[in-house]
CSV table of C-alpha atoms and ligand atoms in Angstrom, one decimal:
chain,number,residue,atom,x,y,z
A,73,MET,CA,151.9,73.8,155.9
A,74,GLY,CA,151.2,70.4,157.4
A,75,GLU,CA,149.6,67.2,156.1
A,76,GLY,CA,146.2,68.9,155.8
A,77,LEU,CA,147.3,71.0,152.9
A,78,SER,CA,149.7,68.4,151.4
A,79,ASP,CA,149.0,67.1,147.9
A,80,GLY,CA,151.7,64.5,148.2
A,81,ARG,CA,153.4,65.8,145.0
A,82,PRO,CA,156.9,67.3,145.4
A,83,THR,CA,157.8,70.0,142.9
A,84,GLY,CA,161.4,70.7,142.4
A,85,SER,CA,162.9,71.0,145.9
A,86,ALA,CA,159.5,71.7,147.5
A,87,SER,CA,157.9,68.8,149.3
A,88,GLY,CA,154.1,68.0,148.9
A,89,ASN,CA,153.3,70.1,151.9
A,90,GLU,CA,155.4,73.2,151.1
A,91,TRP,CA,153.7,76.0,149.3
A,92,LYS,CA,154.8,79.5,148.2
A,93,THR,CA,153.6,82.0,150.9
A,94,PRO,CA,151.3,84.2,148.9
A,95,PRO,CA,151.3,88.0,149.4
A,96,LEU,CA,148.0,89.1,151.1
A,97,TRP,CA,147.9,92.5,149.5
A,98,GLY,CA,144.7,92.9,147.6
A,99,ILE,CA,143.1,89.7,149.1
A,100,GLY,CA,140.1,91.8,150.2
A,101,LEU,CA,139.4,92.5,146.5
A,102,THR,CA,139.3,88.8,145.5
A,103,GLU,CA,135.5,88.7,144.9
A,104,THR,CA,135.5,92.1,143.1
A,105,VAL,CA,138.3,91.1,140.8
A,106,ASN,CA,137.9,87.4,140.4
A,107,ASN,CA,134.2,87.0,141.1
A,108,HIS,CA,134.7,84.3,143.7
A,109,ARG,CA,135.8,83.9,147.4
A,110,PHE,CA,137.9,80.7,147.3
A,111,PHE,CA,141.4,80.7,148.8
A,112,LEU,CA,144.5,78.5,149.1
A,113,HIS,CA,146.4,76.8,146.3
A,114,ASP,CA,143.5,74.6,145.2
A,115,GLY,CA,140.7,77.0,146.2
A,116,ARG,CA,139.4,74.7,148.9
A,117,ALA,CA,138.8,77.5,151.5
A,118,ARG,CA,135.4,79.2,151.1
A,119,GLY,CA,136.5,82.3,153.0
A,120,LEU,CA,139.4,84.0,154.8
A,121,LEU,CA,138.9,82.4,158.2
A,122,GLU,CA,138.6,78.9,156.6
A,123,ALA,CA,141.9,79.6,154.8
A,124,VAL,CA,143.6,80.4,158.1
A,125,LEU,CA,142.1,77.3,159.8
A,126,TRP,CA,143.8,75.1,157.1
A,127,HIS,CA,147.2,76.4,158.2
A,128,GLY,CA,149.4,73.7,159.8
A,129,GLY,CA,153.1,72.8,159.9
A,130,GLU,CA,155.3,75.9,160.4
A,131,ALA,CA,152.1,78.0,160.5
A,132,GLU,CA,150.4,75.8,163.2
A,133,ALA,CA,151.2,78.2,166.0
A,134,ALA,CA,149.8,81.2,164.2
A,135,LYS,CA,146.6,79.2,163.4
A,136,THR,CA,146.3,78.2,167.1
A,137,ARG,CA,146.6,81.8,168.2
A,138,VAL,CA,143.7,82.8,165.8
A,139,VAL,CA,141.6,79.9,167.2
A,140,GLU,CA,142.2,80.9,170.8
A,141,MET,CA,141.9,84.7,170.5
A,142,PRO,CA,138.7,86.4,171.6
A,143,ALA,CA,136.0,86.3,168.9
A,144,LYS,CA,136.1,90.1,168.7
A,145,ASP,CA,139.9,90.0,167.8
A,146,ARG,CA,139.2,87.3,165.2
A,147,ALA,CA,136.5,89.4,163.6
A,148,ASN,CA,138.9,92.3,163.6
A,149,LEU,CA,141.6,90.2,162.0
A,150,ILE,CA,139.2,89.2,159.2
A,151,ARG,CA,138.2,92.8,158.7
A,152,PHE,CA,141.9,93.7,158.4
A,153,LEU,CA,142.4,91.0,155.8
A,154,GLU,CA,139.3,92.3,153.9
A,155,SER,CA,140.8,95.8,154.0
A,156,LEU,CA,144.0,94.8,152.2
B,74,HEM,C1,147.5,84.8,161.7
B,74,HEM,C2,148.5,84.8,160.7
B,74,HEM,C3,148.2,84.4,159.3
B,74,HEM,C4,147.1,84.8,158.5
B,74,HEM,C5,145.9,85.8,158.9
B,74,HEM,C6,147.3,84.2,157.3
B,74,HEM,C7,146.4,84.3,156.2
B,74,HEM,C8,146.5,83.6,155.0
B,74,HEM,C9,145.5,83.6,154.0
B,74,HEM,C10,144.2,84.4,154.0
B,74,HEM,C11,145.9,82.7,153.0
B,74,HEM,C12,145.2,82.4,151.7
B,74,HEM,C13,145.9,83.3,150.6
B,74,HEM,C14,145.3,83.0,149.2
B,74,HEM,O1,144.6,82.1,149.0
B,74,HEM,O2,145.6,83.9,148.3
B,74,HEM,C15,147.2,82.2,153.4
B,74,HEM,C16,147.9,81.3,152.7
B,74,HEM,C17,149.2,80.8,153.1
B,74,HEM,N1,149.9,81.1,154.2
B,74,HEM,FE1,149.1,82.2,155.8
B,74,HEM,N2,148.4,83.4,157.3
B,74,HEM,C18,149.0,83.6,158.5
B,74,HEM,C19,150.2,83.0,159.0
B,74,HEM,C20,151.0,82.2,158.2
B,74,HEM,C21,152.3,81.7,158.6
B,74,HEM,C22,152.9,81.9,160.0
B,74,HEM,C23,152.8,81.0,157.5
B,74,HEM,C24,154.1,80.3,157.4
B,74,HEM,C25,154.9,79.9,158.4
B,74,HEM,C26,151.9,81.1,156.4
B,74,HEM,C27,152.0,80.6,155.2
B,74,HEM,C28,151.1,80.5,154.2
B,74,HEM,C29,151.2,79.7,153.0
B,74,HEM,C30,152.4,78.9,152.6
B,74,HEM,C31,150.0,79.9,152.3
B,74,HEM,C32,149.6,79.3,151.0
B,74,HEM,C33,149.0,77.9,151.3
B,74,HEM,C34,148.2,77.3,150.1
B,74,HEM,O3,148.1,77.9,149.0
B,74,HEM,O4,147.8,76.1,150.2
B,74,HEM,N3,150.8,81.8,156.9
B,74,HEM,N4,147.5,82.7,154.7
C-alpha cells in the first residue's frame, strides 16, 4: 500500500507496507455499529474519501482514478460505499 501506510514492521511474510485487504461490506454501518468513523488499520482516516486517498503502492492507480474523476462521480462512489 506504499510508504504512506507503512509502519515499518514486517509481520510473518508481510512487509511493513502490506496489509490485509479488508472486505468493504458493511462499511457504511461503521458509525452505527462502532460509534466512530475512523478507517484503515490504525484508524488514521477520518472518513471514507480520506481512506481512499491514503492508498498507494499497488492501489496507487485506483487512488489516482478517484482523484481525477469528476466530483459528481466521486460523490457517487462515496454514496455507494456508504450503502454497503
Ligand atoms: C477505488 C477503488 C477502491 C476503493 C473505493 C477502496 C476503498 C477502501 C476503503 C474505504 C478502505 C478502508 C477499509 C476499512 O478501514 O475498513 C480500504 C482499505 C484498503 N484497501 Fe482499498 N479501495 C480501493 C482500491 C483498492 C485496491 C486497488 C487495493 C489493492 C491493490 C486496495 C487495498 C486495500 C487495503 C490493503 C486496505 C487496508 C489498508 C489499511 O488498513 O491500512 N484497495 N479501501
